[in-house]
């Protein structure tokens, strides 16, 4: 029995004259994600994307798992392909959905007939298929309001497709349609969720990680790589750029008031991240801050940090609470990695009493004790690059 995967689009169908561009990017993303899983034909028609295995080597199970994590897909179904004859559709429904039908007590049939040349209309197909299933599975009864199983029949140009309840997709819009941005990524819970959230809006990501050896370990950096690998299952491939930050932190600690350490450190991060972002053709910076969560995330502290940035800074989590962020981290598989006890540079030299409402001119006065440009130039000369989520043949 021939199988395929039917993909349903979400808000892409509302894109008007730009819809073709969005679909083209989504098709490209799907083909890239399925690379290495065998030969598939991926095509779009009638507001549906078809993923068709071309030979027995195509791994449909793995393809289905990948498809569930591609932004731009609202739902998908694994379906069998039947000839466009009523008897063939009836037989396919009874055989292909056998396990689901045996487990169900109630069902209904829903039909979509895109091929208007087909001899039966949608209600007639539903009635005929439903009657056949009742004969084959006498334990079943019809419930059109709250059935255990909905048998779906789609009569399209390429054939008739039978499947059960669709699975929810990742939603959002295709990565690559919303521009490119740099995410300041730490080893905590928040920033990987922020990366996932902004990628869901079609943004292509570059990761920027600040490391402070020997105060932070190699394992801490490896932890961040694993976090981004989880995010890349949804966002697609990206590059992580590691910034050596030790000297800057030591200079701040030695020459600036302790209470301003965190805010001055974050201002340096913003300056460095912006320069790296521009080199990599990014149009915005992304952070994982949530308003009021910690001392550096008050409205005044955020404004003081943003004062040194000359490109947009987006904070996808700004209005979320910790419970919501944690729930998302579980959903995308980053939580268990985030709580591993390897410190990142944001937790190094944390002051006992940080200033929660920094006054900009006092922060600027404190920074005057530092060679800002010299420190930035030094760290930007020694960047390290790591590819995340790239297939070997693409490297």
Coordinates of C-alpha atoms in Angstrom, one line a residue:
X1 CA 0.0 0.0 0.0
X2 CA 1.5 3.3 -1.1
X3 CA 1.9 5.9 1.7
X4 CA 2.6 9.6 1.6
X5 CA 2.5 12.5 4.1
X6 CA 0.1 15.3 3.5
X7 CA 1.1 18.7 5.0
X8 CA -1.4 21.5 5.8
X9 CA -0.4 25.1 5.8
X10 CA -1.2 27.6 8.5
X11 CA -1.1 31.3 8.2
X12 CA 0.8 31.0 4.9
X13 CA -2.6 30.8 3.1
X14 CA -3.3 34.4 4.3
X15 CA -0.2 35.8 2.7
X16 CA -1.9 37.0 -0.5
X17 CA 0.5 37.8 -3.4
X18 CA 3.5 36.8 -1.2
X19 CA 2.2 33.3 -0.6
X20 CA 4.2 31.7 -3.3
X21 CA 7.4 33.0 -1.8
X22 CA 6.6 31.6 1.6
X23 CA 5.6 28.2 0.1
X24 CA 8.9 28.1 -1.9
X25 CA 10.9 28.6 1.3
X26 CA 8.9 26.0 3.2
X27 CA 9.4 23.5 0.4
X28 CA 13.1 24.2 0.5
X29 CA 13.2 23.7 4.2
X30 CA 11.3 20.4 4.0
X31 CA 13.7 19.0 1.4
X32 CA 16.7 20.1 3.4
X33 CA 15.4 18.4 6.6
X34 CA 14.6 15.2 4.7
X35 CA 18.1 15.1 3.3
X36 CA 19.7 11.8 4.2
X37 CA 16.5 10.0 4.9
X38 CA 16.1 8.6 1.4
X39 CA 14.6 9.9 -1.8
X40 CA 11.4 11.9 -1.5
X41 CA 9.4 14.0 -3.9
X42 CA 8.1 17.2 -2.3
X43 CA 5.5 19.2 -4.2
X44 CA 2.7 21.6 -3.5
X45 CA -0.8 21.7 -5.0
X46 CA -4.3 22.7 -3.8
X47 CA -3.1 24.3 -0.5
X48 CA -1.4 21.0 0.5
X49 CA 2.2 19.8 0.4
X50 CA 2.8 16.2 -0.6
X51 CA 5.9 14.3 0.7
X52 CA 6.1 11.2 -1.5
X53 CA 8.6 8.4 -0.9
X54 CA 10.2 7.4 -4.2
X55 CA 11.6 4.0 -3.2
X56 CA 11.8 1.6 -0.3
X57 CA 14.9 3.2 1.1
X58 CA 12.9 6.4 2.0
X59 CA 12.4 6.4 5.8
X60 CA 8.8 7.6 6.2
X61 CA 8.9 7.3 10.0
X62 CA 11.9 9.5 10.3
X63 CA 10.5 11.9 7.8
X64 CA 7.3 12.2 9.8
X65 CA 9.3 13.1 12.9
X66 CA 11.2 15.7 11.1
X67 CA 8.2 17.3 9.5
X68 CA 6.5 17.7 12.9
X69 CA 9.3 20.2 13.8
X70 CA 9.3 22.4 10.7
X71 CA 7.9 25.9 11.2
X72 CA 5.2 26.8 8.7
X73 CA 3.3 23.6 9.0
X74 CA 0.1 23.7 11.0
X75 CA -0.8 19.9 10.7
X76 CA 0.3 16.8 8.9
X77 CA -1.1 13.3 8.2
X78 CA 0.4 10.1 7.1
X79 CA -2.0 8.8 4.5
X80 CA -2.5 5.9 2.1
X81 CA -3.0 6.6 -1.6
X82 CA -5.9 4.9 -3.3
X83 CA -7.2 4.9 -6.8
X84 CA -10.0 7.4 -7.5
X85 CA -12.7 4.7 -7.4
X86 CA -15.3 4.4 -4.6
X87 CA -14.6 0.7 -3.9
X88 CA -10.8 1.4 -3.7
X89 CA -11.4 4.2 -1.3
X90 CA -13.6 2.0 0.9
X91 CA -11.2 -0.8 1.0
X92 CA -8.2 1.5 1.7
X93 CA -10.1 3.1 4.7
X94 CA -10.9 -0.3 6.1
X95 CA -7.4 -1.7 5.8
X96 CA -5.2 1.3 6.4
X97 CA -7.0 2.5 9.5
X98 CA -7.6 -1.0 10.9
X99 CA -5.8 -0.5 14.2
X100 CA -7.5 2.8 14.9
X101 CA -10.9 1.4 13.9
X102 CA -10.5 -1.5 16.2
X103 CA -9.5 0.7 19.1
X104 CA -12.4 3.1 18.5
X105 CA -16.0 2.8 19.6
X106 CA -17.4 5.7 17.5
X107 CA -16.4 7.3 14.2
X108 CA -17.4 9.6 11.4
X109 CA -16.2 10.1 7.9
X110 CA -15.2 13.5 6.6
X111 CA -14.6 14.0 2.9
X112 CA -13.0 16.8 0.9
X113 CA -13.4 16.5 -2.9
X114 CA -11.0 18.9 -4.6
X115 CA -11.4 17.0 -7.9
X116 CA -14.9 18.1 -8.9
X117 CA -14.8 15.6 -11.8
X118 CA -15.1 12.7 -9.4
X119 CA -18.5 11.0 -9.7
X120 CA -19.6 11.3 -6.1
X121 CA -19.8 14.5 -4.1
X122 CA -18.4 14.8 -0.5
X123 CA -21.5 13.8 1.4
X124 CA -22.1 10.8 -0.8
X125 CA -18.5 9.6 -0.4
X126 CA -18.7 10.0 3.4
X127 CA -22.0 8.0 3.5
X128 CA -20.7 5.2 1.3
X129 CA -17.3 4.9 3.1
X130 CA -19.1 5.1 6.5
X131 CA -21.6 2.4 5.5
X132 CA -18.8 0.1 4.3
X133 CA -16.8 0.6 7.6
X134 CA -19.9 -0.3 9.7
X135 CA -20.2 -3.6 7.8
X136 CA -16.5 -4.4 8.3
X137 CA -16.4 -3.3 11.9
X138 CA -19.8 -4.1 13.5
X139 CA -18.6 -2.9 17.0
X140 CA -18.5 0.7 15.7
X141 CA -21.3 3.3 15.7
X142 CA -21.5 6.7 14.1
X143 CA -21.1 9.8 16.2
X144 CA -20.9 13.0 14.2
X145 CA -20.4 15.3 17.1
X146 CA -17.6 13.7 19.3
X147 CA -16.3 10.6 17.5
X148 CA -13.3 8.7 18.8
X149 CA -11.9 8.6 15.3
X150 CA -12.5 10.8 12.2
X151 CA -11.8 8.9 9.0
X152 CA -10.7 11.5 6.5
X153 CA -11.0 11.1 2.7
X154 CA -9.4 13.6 0.3
X155 CA -10.1 13.2 -3.4
X156 CA -7.5 15.2 -5.1
X157 CA -5.9 15.6 -8.6
X158 CA -3.2 13.0 -7.9
X159 CA -5.3 10.4 -6.2
X160 CA -7.6 9.6 -3.3
X161 CA -6.0 9.9 0.2
X162 CA -7.2 8.2 3.4
X163 CA -6.0 9.0 6.8
X164 CA -7.0 9.4 10.4
X165 CA -6.7 12.4 12.8
X166 CA -4.0 14.8 11.7
X167 CA -1.1 15.6 14.0
X168 CA -0.3 19.2 15.0
X169 CA 2.6 20.8 13.3
X170 CA 5.0 23.3 14.8
X171 CA 3.0 26.3 13.4
X172 CA 4.6 29.6 12.7
X173 CA 6.0 30.6 9.4
X174 CA 9.0 29.1 7.5
X175 CA 12.5 30.0 8.7
X176 CA 14.1 32.3 6.2
X177 CA 11.1 34.4 5.5
X178 CA 11.4 36.7 8.6
X179 CA 15.0 37.9 8.2
X180 CA 18.1 37.0 10.0
X181 CA 19.0 37.8 13.6
X182 CA 21.7 37.0 16.3
X183 CA 20.5 35.3 19.5
X184 CA 22.6 35.9 22.6
X185 CA 22.6 32.3 23.9
X186 CA 23.6 31.2 27.4
X187 CA 23.3 27.9 29.1
X188 CA 20.2 28.8 31.0
X189 CA 16.5 28.0 30.4
X190 CA 15.4 31.3 28.9
X191 CA 17.6 32.0 25.8
X192 CA 17.0 28.7 24.0
X193 CA 13.3 29.2 24.4
X194 CA 13.7 32.8 23.0
X195 CA 15.6 31.3 20.1
X196 CA 12.9 28.8 19.4
X197 CA 10.2 31.5 19.7
X198 CA 11.7 34.0 17.3
X199 CA 12.6 31.2 14.8
X200 CA 8.9 30.3 14.8
X201 CA 8.3 33.7 13.2
X202 CA 10.5 32.8 10.3
X203 CA 13.8 34.3 11.6
X204 CA 17.1 32.6 10.6
X205 CA 19.4 32.5 13.6
X206 CA 23.1 33.0 14.4
X207 CA 24.0 32.1 17.9
X208 CA 26.4 34.3 20.0
X209 CA 27.8 32.8 23.2
X210 CA 30.1 34.5 25.6
X211 CA 32.7 32.2 27.4
X212 CA 35.0 33.2 30.2
X213 CA 37.6 30.5 30.8
X214 CA 38.8 29.4 33.3
X215 CA 35.8 30.7 35.2
X216 CA 33.6 28.8 32.7
X217 CA 34.4 25.3 31.5
X218 CA 34.5 23.6 28.2
X219 CA 31.5 21.5 29.3
X220 CA 29.6 24.8 29.7
X221 CA 30.2 25.6 26.1
X222 CA 29.4 22.1 24.9
X223 CA 26.1 22.4 26.9
X224 CA 25.2 25.5 24.8
X225 CA 26.0 23.6 21.6
X226 CA 23.6 20.8 22.7
X227 CA 20.9 23.4 23.5
X228 CA 21.3 24.9 20.0
X229 CA 21.2 21.5 18.4
X230 CA 17.8 21.0 20.1
X231 CA 16.6 24.4 18.8
X232 CA 17.9 23.6 15.3
X233 CA 15.6 20.6 15.1
X234 CA 12.9 23.4 14.6
X235 CA 14.9 26.3 13.3
X236 CA 17.2 24.5 11.0
X237 CA 21.0 24.9 10.7
X238 CA 22.8 27.8 12.2
X239 CA 26.3 28.9 13.3
X240 CA 27.3 29.5 16.9
X241 CA 30.0 32.1 17.5
X242 CA 31.8 31.9 20.8
X243 CA 33.2 35.2 22.2
X244 CA 36.1 35.1 24.6
X245 CA 34.9 37.4 27.4
X246 CA 37.3 36.7 30.3
X247 CA 39.4 39.8 30.0
X248 CA 36.4 42.1 29.8
X249 CA 34.8 40.7 32.9
X250 CA 38.1 40.9 34.8
X251 CA 38.5 44.5 33.8
X252 CA 34.9 45.4 34.9
X253 CA 35.4 43.6 38.2
X254 CA 38.7 45.5 38.9
X255 CA 37.7 49.0 37.8
X256 CA 33.9 49.4 38.1
X257 CA 31.5 49.5 41.1
X258 CA 30.4 46.1 42.1
X259 CA 26.7 47.0 42.0
X260 CA 27.0 48.0 38.3
X261 CA 29.0 44.9 37.2
X262 CA 26.0 43.1 35.6
X263 CA 24.7 46.1 33.7
X264 CA 28.1 47.1 32.4
X265 CA 28.8 43.4 31.4
X266 CA 25.5 43.3 29.5
X267 CA 26.3 46.6 27.7
X268 CA 29.6 45.1 26.5
X269 CA 27.7 42.0 25.4
X270 CA 25.4 44.2 23.4
X271 CA 28.2 46.1 21.8
X272 CA 30.1 42.9 20.8
X273 CA 27.0 41.1 19.7
X274 CA 26.0 44.0 17.4
X275 CA 29.3 44.1 15.7
X276 CA 29.3 40.3 15.2
X277 CA 25.7 40.5 13.9
X278 CA 26.5 43.1 11.3
X279 CA 29.4 41.1 10.1
X280 CA 27.0 38.1 9.6
X281 CA 24.3 40.2 7.9
X282 CA 21.9 40.0 10.8
X283 CA 19.3 42.7 11.1
X284 CA 18.5 42.4 14.9
X285 CA 19.6 41.0 18.2
X286 CA 17.5 38.6 20.3
X287 CA 17.8 38.0 24.0
X288 CA 15.9 35.8 26.5
X289 CA 15.0 38.5 29.0
X290 CA 11.6 38.5 30.8
X291 CA 10.6 41.7 32.4
X292 CA 11.3 41.8 36.1
X293 CA 12.7 38.2 36.3
X294 CA 16.1 39.3 37.6
X295 CA 17.9 42.5 38.5
X296 CA 19.2 43.1 35.0
X297 CA 15.7 42.7 33.5
X298 CA 13.9 45.7 35.0
X299 CA 12.6 48.3 32.6
X300 CA 15.4 50.7 33.6
X301 CA 18.1 48.1 33.3
X302 CA 16.9 47.0 29.9
X303 CA 16.8 50.6 28.7
X304 CA 20.3 51.2 29.9
X305 CA 21.5 48.0 28.1
X306 CA 19.8 48.9 24.9
X307 CA 21.3 52.4 24.9
X308 CA 24.5 51.1 23.4
X309 CA 22.8 49.1 20.6
X310 CA 22.2 50.6 17.2
X311 CA 20.0 47.8 15.8
X312 CA 16.7 46.5 17.0
X313 CA 16.7 44.2 20.1
X314 CA 13.9 41.7 20.2
X315 CA 12.8 40.0 23.4
X316 CA 10.3 37.2 22.6
X317 CA 9.9 36.3 26.3
X318 CA 9.4 39.8 27.7
X319 CA 5.8 39.3 28.8
X320 CA 6.1 35.6 29.9
X321 CA 6.6 34.2 33.4
X322 CA 9.0 31.5 34.4
X323 CA 6.4 28.8 34.5
X324 CA 5.5 29.5 30.8
X325 CA 9.1 29.5 29.8
X326 CA 9.8 26.2 31.6
X327 CA 6.8 24.6 30.0
X328 CA 8.1 25.6 26.5
X329 CA 11.6 24.3 27.4
X330 CA 10.1 20.9 28.2
X331 CA 8.2 21.0 25.0
X332 CA 11.2 21.6 22.8
X333 CA 13.6 19.3 24.8
X334 CA 16.0 21.9 26.2
X335 CA 15.0 21.9 29.9
X336 CA 17.1 18.9 31.1
X337 CA 20.1 20.3 29.3
X338 CA 19.6 23.8 30.7
X339 CA 19.6 22.6 34.3
X340 CA 22.9 20.8 34.0
X341 CA 25.3 22.5 36.6
X342 CA 27.8 24.1 34.3
X343 CA 28.0 27.8 34.9
X344 CA 28.1 30.3 32.0
X345 CA 29.7 33.7 32.1
X346 CA 26.4 35.5 33.2
X347 CA 26.7 33.8 36.6
X348 CA 30.4 34.6 37.1
X349 CA 31.2 37.5 39.5
X350 CA 27.5 38.1 40.2
X351 CA 27.3 41.1 42.7
X352 CA 25.5 40.6 46.0
X353 CA 23.4 43.7 45.6
X354 CA 23.1 44.6 41.9
X355 CA 21.6 47.9 40.9
X356 CA 18.1 47.2 39.6
X357 CA 17.4 50.8 38.4
X358 CA 20.7 52.0 37.0
X359 CA 21.1 55.6 36.1
X360 CA 22.6 55.9 32.6
X361 CA 25.0 58.8 33.2
X362 CA 26.4 57.0 36.3
X363 CA 26.9 53.8 34.3
X364 CA 28.6 55.8 31.6
X365 CA 30.9 57.4 34.1
X366 CA 31.8 54.0 35.5
X367 CA 32.6 52.7 32.0
X368 CA 35.0 55.6 31.5
X369 CA 37.5 53.8 33.6
X370 CA 37.7 51.1 30.8
X371 CA 39.2 51.0 27.4
X372 CA 35.9 50.0 25.8
X373 CA 37.1 49.9 22.2
X374 CA 40.3 48.2 23.0
X375 CA 38.6 45.4 25.0
X376 CA 36.0 44.9 22.3
X377 CA 38.7 44.7 19.5
X378 CA 40.6 42.2 21.5
X379 CA 37.7 39.8 22.0
X380 CA 36.4 40.1 18.5
X381 CA 39.8 39.0 17.1
X382 CA 39.5 35.6 18.7
X383 CA 36.1 34.3 17.8
X384 CA 35.4 30.6 17.4
X385 CA 32.8 29.2 15.0
X386 CA 30.7 26.0 15.4
X387 CA 28.2 24.7 12.9
X388 CA 24.9 23.6 14.4
X389 CA 22.4 21.3 12.6
X390 CA 24.4 21.0 9.4
X391 CA 24.3 17.8 7.4
X392 CA 27.7 16.4 6.7
X393 CA 27.3 16.7 2.9
X394 CA 26.5 20.4 3.3
X395 CA 29.7 21.3 5.2

